[in-house]
PDB file of C-alpha atoms in Angstrom:
ATOM      1  CA  MET A   1     -43.645 163.636 234.781  1.00 86.00           C
ATOM      2  CA  ASN A   2     -40.934 164.450 237.534  1.00 92.00           C
ATOM      3  CA  LEU A   3     -38.001 164.716 235.302  1.00 93.00           C
ATOM      4  CA  ALA A   4     -35.629 164.882 238.481  1.00 92.00           C
ATOM      5  CA  ALA A   5     -36.958 161.655 239.815  1.00 94.00           C
ATOM      6  CA  LEU A   6     -36.204 160.043 236.582  1.00 95.00           C
ATOM      7  CA  ARG A   7     -33.146 161.142 236.378  1.00 94.00           C
ATOM      8  CA  TYR A   8     -31.763 160.424 239.700  1.00 94.00           C
ATOM      9  CA  GLU A   9     -33.431 156.776 239.644  1.00 95.00           C
ATOM     10  CA  GLU A  10     -31.374 156.060 236.231  1.00 94.00           C
ATOM     11  CA  LEU A  11     -28.274 157.571 237.767  1.00 91.00           C
ATOM     12  CA  SER A  12     -28.807 155.026 240.567  1.00 89.00           C
ATOM     13  CA  LEU A  13     -29.113 152.460 238.398  1.00 90.00           C
ATOM     14  CA  ASN A  14     -25.473 153.417 237.046  1.00 88.00           C
ATOM     15  CA  THR A  15     -24.249 153.814 240.221  1.00 84.00           C
ATOM     16  CA  PHE A  16     -24.769 150.789 241.683  1.00 83.00           C
ATOM     17  CA  PRO A  17     -25.382 148.115 238.849  1.00 83.00           C
ATOM     18  CA  SER A  18     -27.160 144.506 239.497  1.00 86.00           C
ATOM     19  CA  LEU A  19     -25.722 141.313 238.797  1.00 83.00           C
ATOM     20  CA  ARG A  20     -28.596 141.025 235.948  1.00 91.00           C
ATOM     21  CA  THR A  21     -30.906 143.652 234.532  1.00 94.00           C
ATOM     22  CA  GLU A  22     -33.707 142.904 232.477  1.00 96.00           C
ATOM     23  CA  VAL A  23     -36.209 146.012 230.703  1.00 97.00           C
ATOM     24  CA  TYR A  24     -39.767 144.388 230.644  1.00 97.00           C
ATOM     25  CA  ASP A  25     -42.180 146.850 228.886  1.00 97.00           C
ATOM     26  CA  GLY A  26     -40.888 150.225 230.520  1.00 97.00           C
ATOM     27  CA  TRP A  27     -39.979 148.055 233.675  1.00 98.00           C
ATOM     28  CA  ILE A  28     -36.557 147.579 235.067  1.00 97.00           C
ATOM     29  CA  LEU A  29     -36.366 144.131 236.493  1.00 97.00           C
ATOM     30  CA  ARG A  30     -32.925 144.010 239.062  1.00 96.00           C
ATOM     31  CA  PHE A  31     -31.556 140.635 240.266  1.00 93.00           C
ATOM     32  CA  CYS A  32     -28.930 141.178 242.774  1.00 87.00           C
ATOM     33  CA  GLU A  33     -28.165 137.940 244.490  1.00 71.00           C
ATOM     34  CA  GLY A  34     -26.190 137.837 247.649  1.00 60.00           C
ATOM     35  CA  LYS A  35     -26.695 141.687 248.293  1.00 56.00           C
ATOM     36  CA  SER A  36     -29.429 143.420 250.447  1.00 64.00           C
ATOM     37  CA  ARG A  37     -33.487 142.017 249.173  1.00 56.00           C
ATOM     38  CA  PHE A  38     -34.379 145.296 248.386  1.00 69.00           C
ATOM     39  CA  ASP A  39     -31.536 145.894 246.096  1.00 85.00           C
ATOM     40  CA  SER A  40     -33.503 143.102 244.095  1.00 92.00           C
ATOM     41  CA  CYS A  41     -36.463 145.026 242.994  1.00 95.00           C
ATOM     42  CA  VAL A  42     -39.208 146.264 239.878  1.00 97.00           C
ATOM     43  CA  LEU A  43     -38.712 149.747 239.000  1.00 97.00           C
ATOM     44  CA  PRO A  44     -41.734 151.115 236.764  1.00 97.00           C
ATOM     45  CA  LEU A  45     -39.650 153.954 235.475  1.00 96.00           C
ATOM     46  CA  TYR A  46     -40.965 154.010 231.724  1.00 96.00           C
ATOM     47  CA  LEU A  47     -44.516 154.248 230.180  1.00 92.00           C
ATOM     48  CA  SER A  48     -46.277 150.818 229.834  1.00 92.00           C
ATOM     49  CA  THR A  49     -48.529 149.097 227.553  1.00 94.00           C
ATOM     50  CA  ARG A  50     -49.256 145.836 228.906  1.00 96.00           C
ATOM     51  CA  ALA A  51     -51.908 145.153 231.468  1.00 97.00           C
ATOM     52  CA  TYR A  52     -50.614 145.602 234.874  1.00 97.00           C
ATOM     53  CA  GLU A  53     -52.004 142.533 236.426  1.00 97.00           C
ATOM     54  CA  GLU A  54     -50.484 140.415 233.542  1.00 97.00           C
ATOM     55  CA  LYS A  55     -46.917 142.127 234.433  1.00 98.00           C
ATOM     56  CA  ILE A  56     -47.389 141.660 238.067  1.00 98.00           C
ATOM     57  CA  ASP A  57     -48.012 138.347 237.422  1.00 98.00           C
ATOM     58  CA  SER A  58     -44.636 137.828 235.287  1.00 98.00           C
ATOM     59  CA  CYS A  59     -42.660 139.521 237.503  1.00 98.00           C
ATOM     60  CA  GLU A  60     -43.426 137.589 240.455  1.00 97.00           C
ATOM     61  CA  ARG A  61     -42.640 134.279 238.663  1.00 97.00           C
ATOM     62  CA  LYS A  62     -39.334 135.857 237.175  1.00 96.00           C
ATOM     63  CA  PHE A  63     -38.128 136.810 240.888  1.00 94.00           C
ATOM     64  CA  ALA A  64     -39.394 133.168 242.393  1.00 94.00           C
ATOM     65  CA  ALA A  65     -37.302 131.664 239.684  1.00 94.00           C
ATOM     66  CA  HIS A  66     -34.311 133.580 241.433  1.00 90.00           C
ATOM     67  CA  SER A  67     -35.500 132.713 244.504  1.00 90.00           C
ATOM     68  CA  LEU A  68     -36.180 136.332 245.261  1.00 91.00           C
ATOM     69  CA  PRO A  69     -39.102 138.335 246.761  1.00 92.00           C
ATOM     70  CA  CYS A  70     -40.777 140.617 244.128  1.00 95.00           C
ATOM     71  CA  ILE A  71     -40.281 144.156 245.477  1.00 96.00           C
ATOM     72  CA  PHE A  72     -41.655 147.037 243.504  1.00 97.00           C
ATOM     73  CA  LYS A  73     -39.641 150.395 244.124  1.00 97.00           C
ATOM     74  CA  MET A  74     -42.039 153.423 243.338  1.00 97.00           C
ATOM     75  CA  THR A  75     -41.790 157.012 242.950  1.00 96.00           C
ATOM     76  CA  SER A  76     -44.115 159.614 242.634  1.00 90.00           C
ATOM     77  CA  ASN A  77     -44.114 159.484 238.436  1.00 94.00           C
ATOM     78  CA  VAL A  78     -45.657 155.674 238.915  1.00 96.00           C
ATOM     79  CA  PRO A  79     -49.622 155.571 238.050  1.00 95.00           C
ATOM     80  CA  SER A  80     -51.378 155.436 240.895  1.00 96.00           C
ATOM     81  CA  ALA A  81     -53.776 152.961 239.654  1.00 96.00           C
ATOM     82  CA  LEU A  82     -50.581 150.545 239.827  1.00 97.00           C
ATOM     83  CA  ASP A  83     -49.936 151.564 243.625  1.00 97.00           C
ATOM     84  CA  GLN A  84     -53.380 150.865 244.493  1.00 97.00           C
ATOM     85  CA  GLN A  85     -53.387 147.518 242.470  1.00 97.00           C
ATOM     86  CA  LEU A  86     -50.176 146.383 244.290  1.00 98.00           C
ATOM     87  CA  GLU A  87     -51.971 147.084 247.818  1.00 97.00           C
ATOM     88  CA  GLN A  88     -54.957 145.047 246.846  1.00 96.00           C
ATOM     89  CA  ARG A  89     -52.858 142.482 246.157  1.00 96.00           C
ATOM     90  CA  GLY A  90     -51.308 142.181 249.324  1.00 96.00           C
ATOM     91  CA  TYR A  91     -48.064 144.779 248.951  1.00 96.00           C
ATOM     92  CA  ALA A  92     -47.404 146.600 251.947  1.00 95.00           C
ATOM     93  CA  LEU A  93     -45.903 150.004 251.531  1.00 96.00           C
ATOM     94  CA  THR A  94     -42.355 150.246 253.313  1.00 94.00           C
ATOM     95  CA  GLY A  95     -39.240 152.055 253.397  1.00 94.00           C
ATOM     96  CA  LYS A  96     -40.316 155.651 252.560  1.00 96.00           C
ATOM     97  CA  THR A  97     -37.286 157.484 251.292  1.00 96.00           C
ATOM     98  CA  ARG A  98     -36.795 161.463 250.562  1.00 97.00           C
ATOM     99  CA  VAL A  99     -34.249 162.390 247.749  1.00 98.00           C
ATOM    100  CA  LEU A 100     -32.858 165.794 248.297  1.00 98.00           C
ATOM    101  CA  GLU A 101     -30.624 168.135 246.111  1.00 98.00           C
ATOM    102  CA  CYS A 102     -28.397 170.889 246.673  1.00 97.00           C
ATOM    103  CA  THR A 103     -27.269 173.089 243.898  1.00 96.00           C
ATOM    104  CA  ARG A 104     -24.104 175.246 243.884  1.00 93.00           C
ATOM    105  CA  ASP A 105     -25.968 178.236 244.112  1.00 91.00           C
ATOM    106  CA  SER A 106     -27.844 177.191 247.151  1.00 90.00           C
ATOM    107  CA  PHE A 107     -24.625 175.665 248.802  1.00 90.00           C
ATOM    108  CA  LEU A 108     -22.506 178.970 248.091  1.00 85.00           C
ATOM    109  CA  SER A 109     -25.761 181.126 249.348  1.00 82.00           C
ATOM    110  CA  ASN A 110     -25.966 178.781 252.552  1.00 76.00           C
ATOM    111  CA  GLN A 111     -22.180 179.166 252.891  1.00 74.00           C
ATOM    112  CA  GLU A 112     -22.792 182.959 253.302  1.00 64.00           C
ATOM    113  CA  ARG A 113     -24.818 182.524 256.199  1.00 61.00           C
ATOM    114  CA  ARG A 114     -22.919 179.693 257.884  1.00 62.00           C
ATOM    115  CA  ASP A 115     -22.218 180.118 261.727  1.00 54.00           C
ATOM    116  CA  ARG A 116     -18.627 181.627 262.453  1.00 52.00           C
ATOM    117  CA  LYS A 117     -18.647 179.956 265.735  1.00 45.00           C
ATOM    118  CA  GLU A 118     -19.198 176.479 264.193  1.00 57.00           C
ATOM    119  CA  LYS A 119     -16.370 174.203 265.833  1.00 65.00           C
ATOM    120  CA  GLN A 120     -13.500 173.798 263.835  1.00 77.00           C
ATOM    121  CA  TRP A 121     -12.665 169.968 263.013  1.00 85.00           C
ATOM    122  CA  PRO A 122      -9.328 168.658 261.863  1.00 90.00           C
ATOM    123  CA  LYS A 123      -8.605 168.869 257.938  1.00 90.00           C
ATOM    124  CA  PRO A 124     -10.287 165.992 256.231  1.00 92.00           C
ATOM    125  CA  ASP A 125      -8.454 163.292 254.314  1.00 93.00           C
ATOM    126  CA  CYS A 126      -9.558 162.957 250.774  1.00 92.00           C
ATOM    127  CA  SER A 127      -9.000 160.019 248.144  1.00 92.00           C
ATOM    128  CA  ARG A 128     -10.227 160.206 244.588  1.00 89.00           C
ATOM    129  CA  ARG A 129     -10.378 157.233 242.376  1.00 88.00           C
ATOM    130  CA  GLU A 130     -12.162 157.815 239.066  1.00 87.00           C
ATOM    131  CA  ASN A 131     -15.511 158.881 239.349  1.00 90.00           C
ATOM    132  CA  ARG A 132     -15.357 158.436 243.733  1.00 93.00           C
ATOM    133  CA  LEU A 133     -14.487 160.562 246.338  1.00 95.00           C
ATOM    134  CA  GLU A 134     -13.826 159.145 249.856  1.00 96.00           C
ATOM    135  CA  LEU A 135     -13.062 161.611 252.514  1.00 96.00           C
ATOM    136  CA  SER A 136     -12.704 160.961 256.589  1.00 95.00           C
ATOM    137  CA  ILE A 137     -11.652 163.269 259.478  1.00 94.00           C
ATOM    138  CA  SER A 138      -9.358 161.854 262.459  1.00 95.00           C
ATOM    139  CA  LYS A 139      -8.070 162.954 265.314  1.00 91.00           C
ATOM    140  CA  ASN A 140      -4.810 161.523 267.273  1.00 91.00           C
ATOM    141  CA  GLY A 141      -5.253 158.566 264.964  1.00 90.00           C
ATOM    142  CA  THR A 142      -9.058 158.076 265.898  1.00 93.00           C
ATOM    143  CA  LEU A 143     -11.885 158.243 262.965  1.00 95.00           C
ATOM    144  CA  LEU A 144     -14.257 160.534 263.640  1.00 94.00           C
ATOM    145  CA  GLY A 145     -16.254 160.550 260.502  1.00 94.00           C
ATOM    146  CA  ARG A 146     -16.314 159.968 257.074  1.00 96.00           C
ATOM    147  CA  GLY A 147     -18.619 159.483 253.885  1.00 96.00           C
ATOM    148  CA  LEU A 148     -18.456 159.085 250.058  1.00 96.00           C
ATOM    149  CA  ALA A 149     -19.266 160.922 247.076  1.00 96.00           C
ATOM    150  CA  VAL A 150     -20.067 159.467 243.514  1.00 95.00           C
ATOM    151  CA  PHE A 151     -19.879 161.322 240.244  1.00 95.00           C
ATOM    152  CA  GLU A 152     -21.910 161.169 237.206  1.00 92.00           C
ATOM    153  CA  GLU A 153     -22.392 163.680 234.369  1.00 89.00           C
ATOM    154  CA  ASP A 154     -22.559 167.034 236.331  1.00 93.00           C
ATOM    155  CA  THR A 155     -23.822 165.738 239.640  1.00 95.00           C
ATOM    156  CA  ALA A 156     -22.574 163.999 242.783  1.00 96.00           C
ATOM    157  CA  GLY A 157     -24.485 161.728 245.065  1.00 96.00           C
ATOM    158  CA  LEU A 158     -23.494 161.205 249.021  1.00 96.00           C
ATOM    159  CA  TYR A 159     -23.596 157.771 250.132  1.00 94.00           C
ATOM    160  CA  ASP A 160     -22.332 156.138 253.482  1.00 92.00           C
ATOM    161  CA  ILE A 161     -22.009 158.992 255.778  1.00 93.00           C
ATOM    162  CA  SER A 162     -21.078 157.641 259.301  1.00 93.00           C
ATOM    163  CA  VAL A 163     -20.134 159.461 262.462  1.00 93.00           C
ATOM    164  CA  ASN A 164     -18.070 157.732 265.223  1.00 93.00           C
ATOM    165  CA  ARG A 165     -20.437 157.154 268.399  1.00 92.00           C
ATOM    166  CA  GLU A 166     -18.802 159.229 270.755  1.00 90.00           C
ATOM    167  CA  TYR A 167     -18.853 162.167 268.396  1.00 88.00           C
ATOM    168  CA  ARG A 168     -22.304 162.179 267.236  1.00 88.00           C
ATOM    169  CA  ARG A 169     -24.624 165.481 268.046  1.00 86.00           C
ATOM    170  CA  LYS A 170     -21.590 167.406 268.122  1.00 87.00           C
ATOM    171  CA  GLY A 171     -21.327 169.116 264.300  1.00 87.00           C
ATOM    172  CA  MET A 172     -19.470 165.701 262.847  1.00 90.00           C
ATOM    173  CA  GLY A 173     -21.892 164.982 260.552  1.00 89.00           C
ATOM    174  CA  THR A 174     -22.699 168.501 259.614  1.00 90.00           C
ATOM    175  CA  ALA A 175     -18.700 168.691 259.252  1.00 91.00           C
ATOM    176  CA  ILE A 176     -18.327 165.830 257.045  1.00 93.00           C
ATOM    177  CA  CYS A 177     -21.443 166.643 254.657  1.00 94.00           C
ATOM    178  CA  ARG A 178     -19.714 170.481 254.264  1.00 92.00           C
ATOM    179  CA  ALA A 179     -16.491 168.813 253.216  1.00 93.00           C
ATOM    180  CA  LEU A 180     -17.700 166.255 250.901  1.00 95.00           C
ATOM    181  CA  MET A 181     -20.054 169.118 249.337  1.00 95.00           C
ATOM    182  CA  GLU A 182     -17.017 171.476 249.088  1.00 94.00           C
ATOM    183  CA  GLU A 183     -14.936 168.916 247.375  1.00 94.00           C
ATOM    184  CA  SER A 184     -17.720 167.992 244.956  1.00 95.00           C
ATOM    185  CA  PHE A 185     -18.488 171.384 243.775  1.00 95.00           C
ATOM    186  CA  ARG A 186     -14.917 172.043 243.922  1.00 93.00           C
ATOM    187  CA  SER A 187     -14.306 169.150 241.374  1.00 92.00           C
ATOM    188  CA  GLY A 188     -16.982 170.461 238.871  1.00 93.00           C
ATOM    189  CA  ALA A 189     -20.621 169.225 240.386  1.00 95.00           C
ATOM    190  CA  ARG A 190     -23.114 171.247 239.981  1.00 95.00           C
ATOM    191  CA  SER A 191     -25.650 169.572 242.007  1.00 96.00           C
ATOM    192  CA  ILE A 192     -25.391 166.836 244.873  1.00 97.00           C
ATOM    193  CA  HIS A 193     -28.155 164.642 245.877  1.00 97.00           C
ATOM    194  CA  LEU A 194     -28.575 162.174 248.800  1.00 96.00           C
ATOM    195  CA  GLN A 195     -31.387 159.725 250.268  1.00 96.00           C
ATOM    196  CA  VAL A 196     -32.875 159.948 253.812  1.00 96.00           C
ATOM    197  CA  PRO A 197     -35.483 157.952 254.968  1.00 96.00           C
ATOM    198  CA  ALA A 198     -38.498 159.600 255.503  1.00 97.00           C
ATOM    199  CA  SER A 199     -38.788 158.999 259.771  1.00 96.00           C
ATOM    200  CA  ASN A 200     -35.410 160.319 260.076  1.00 95.00           C
ATOM    201  CA  LEU A 201     -36.245 163.778 260.901  1.00 95.00           C
ATOM    202  CA  GLU A 202     -33.057 164.950 262.620  1.00 91.00           C
ATOM    203  CA  ALA A 203     -30.752 164.208 259.324  1.00 92.00           C
ATOM    204  CA  LEU A 204     -33.515 166.172 257.154  1.00 95.00           C
ATOM    205  CA  SER A 205     -33.035 168.628 259.725  1.00 92.00           C
ATOM    206  CA  LEU A 206     -29.397 168.719 259.254  1.00 90.00           C
ATOM    207  CA  TYR A 207     -29.340 168.619 255.059  1.00 94.00           C
ATOM    208  CA  HIS A 208     -31.880 171.317 254.943  1.00 93.00           C
ATOM    209  CA  SER A 209     -29.501 173.324 257.087  1.00 90.00           C
ATOM    210  CA  LEU A 210     -26.851 172.880 254.455  1.00 92.00           C
ATOM    211  CA  GLY A 211     -29.381 173.928 251.203  1.00 93.00           C
ATOM    212  CA  PHE A 212     -30.700 170.578 250.246  1.00 96.00           C
ATOM    213  CA  GLN A 213     -34.349 170.628 249.237  1.00 96.00           C
ATOM    214  CA  GLU A 214     -36.456 167.492 248.804  1.00 97.00           C
ATOM    215  CA  ILE A 215     -37.049 166.896 245.080  1.00 96.00           C
ATOM    216  CA  TYR A 216     -38.961 163.663 245.300  1.00 97.00           C
ATOM    217  CA  LEU A 217     -40.160 160.938 247.388  1.00 97.00           C
ATOM    218  CA  TYR A 218     -39.713 156.874 246.643  1.00 97.00           C
ATOM    219  CA  TRP A 219     -41.365 153.889 248.555  1.00 97.00           C
ATOM    220  CA  TYR A 220     -41.497 150.190 248.302  1.00 96.00           C
ATOM    221  CA  ARG A 221     -44.274 147.772 248.113  1.00 96.00           C
ATOM    222  CA  ALA A 222     -43.483 144.279 249.280  1.00 95.00           C
ATOM    223  CA  LYS A 223     -45.294 141.194 250.679  1.00 88.00           C
ATOM    224  CA  GLU A 224     -45.826 141.049 254.201  1.00 68.00           C
ATOM    225  CA  ALA A 225     -42.904 139.201 254.714  1.00 55.00           C
ATOM    226  CA  ALA A 226     -40.305 141.361 252.925  1.00 54.00           C
ATOM    227  CA  ALA A 227     -41.561 144.297 254.251  1.00 52.00           C
ATOM    228  CA  ARG A 228     -40.741 143.175 257.600  1.00 55.00           C
ATOM    229  CA  ILE A 229     -37.170 142.420 256.408  1.00 49.00           C
ATOM    230  CA  ARG A 230     -37.086 145.927 255.223  1.00 50.00           C
ATOM    231  CA  ASN A 231     -38.515 147.929 258.403  1.00 48.00           C
ATOM    232  CA  GLU A 232     -36.038 145.633 260.591  1.00 46.00           C
TER     233      GLU A 232
END
């Protein structure tokens, strides 16, 4: 079992709690009416004792009762037999996402190799509220980019990183990420993690250059109509 995958999936559940959560024989069922339809899903996180066929039928009924599609979030820890059975029942694979991690030591080592000619941007503005760190970089009143770090235990997750369209491909994304990482490690984090769509090769290259390494992959299994929504 990939223990890092289990840990980060649990942290994700805590960071983004659902309106209602149900534990069903080792599977976590999340019901999030009003949010992204893919926030509502089944996470087969733990060992299961009942037959898959029976459990899938039950999950489909539970989500239908909430007028929600039944969607499964899968990781490499999920038995291949379950993934195959979902495929046989018409659940398409969609939303492949890579989860990356950077330790403090890896970041410091990467900093030593940092290009001294890297463009210098204005000093970022930081706002810390409880376990959240919001960071932005502005110039002459124009927002250039921003991002969010959420802390739990000894790790921080990076989310909502965005760059002003006029400043893309100019190093602003790197500057935002680096500033968030510096502040996170300064605040006591021992590792930082983030999620990247598997098809976003440009973002993956950026994060690898900052010292991130892939620790696991997750994907969704959804019926055709729901899978189309996820890919749009």
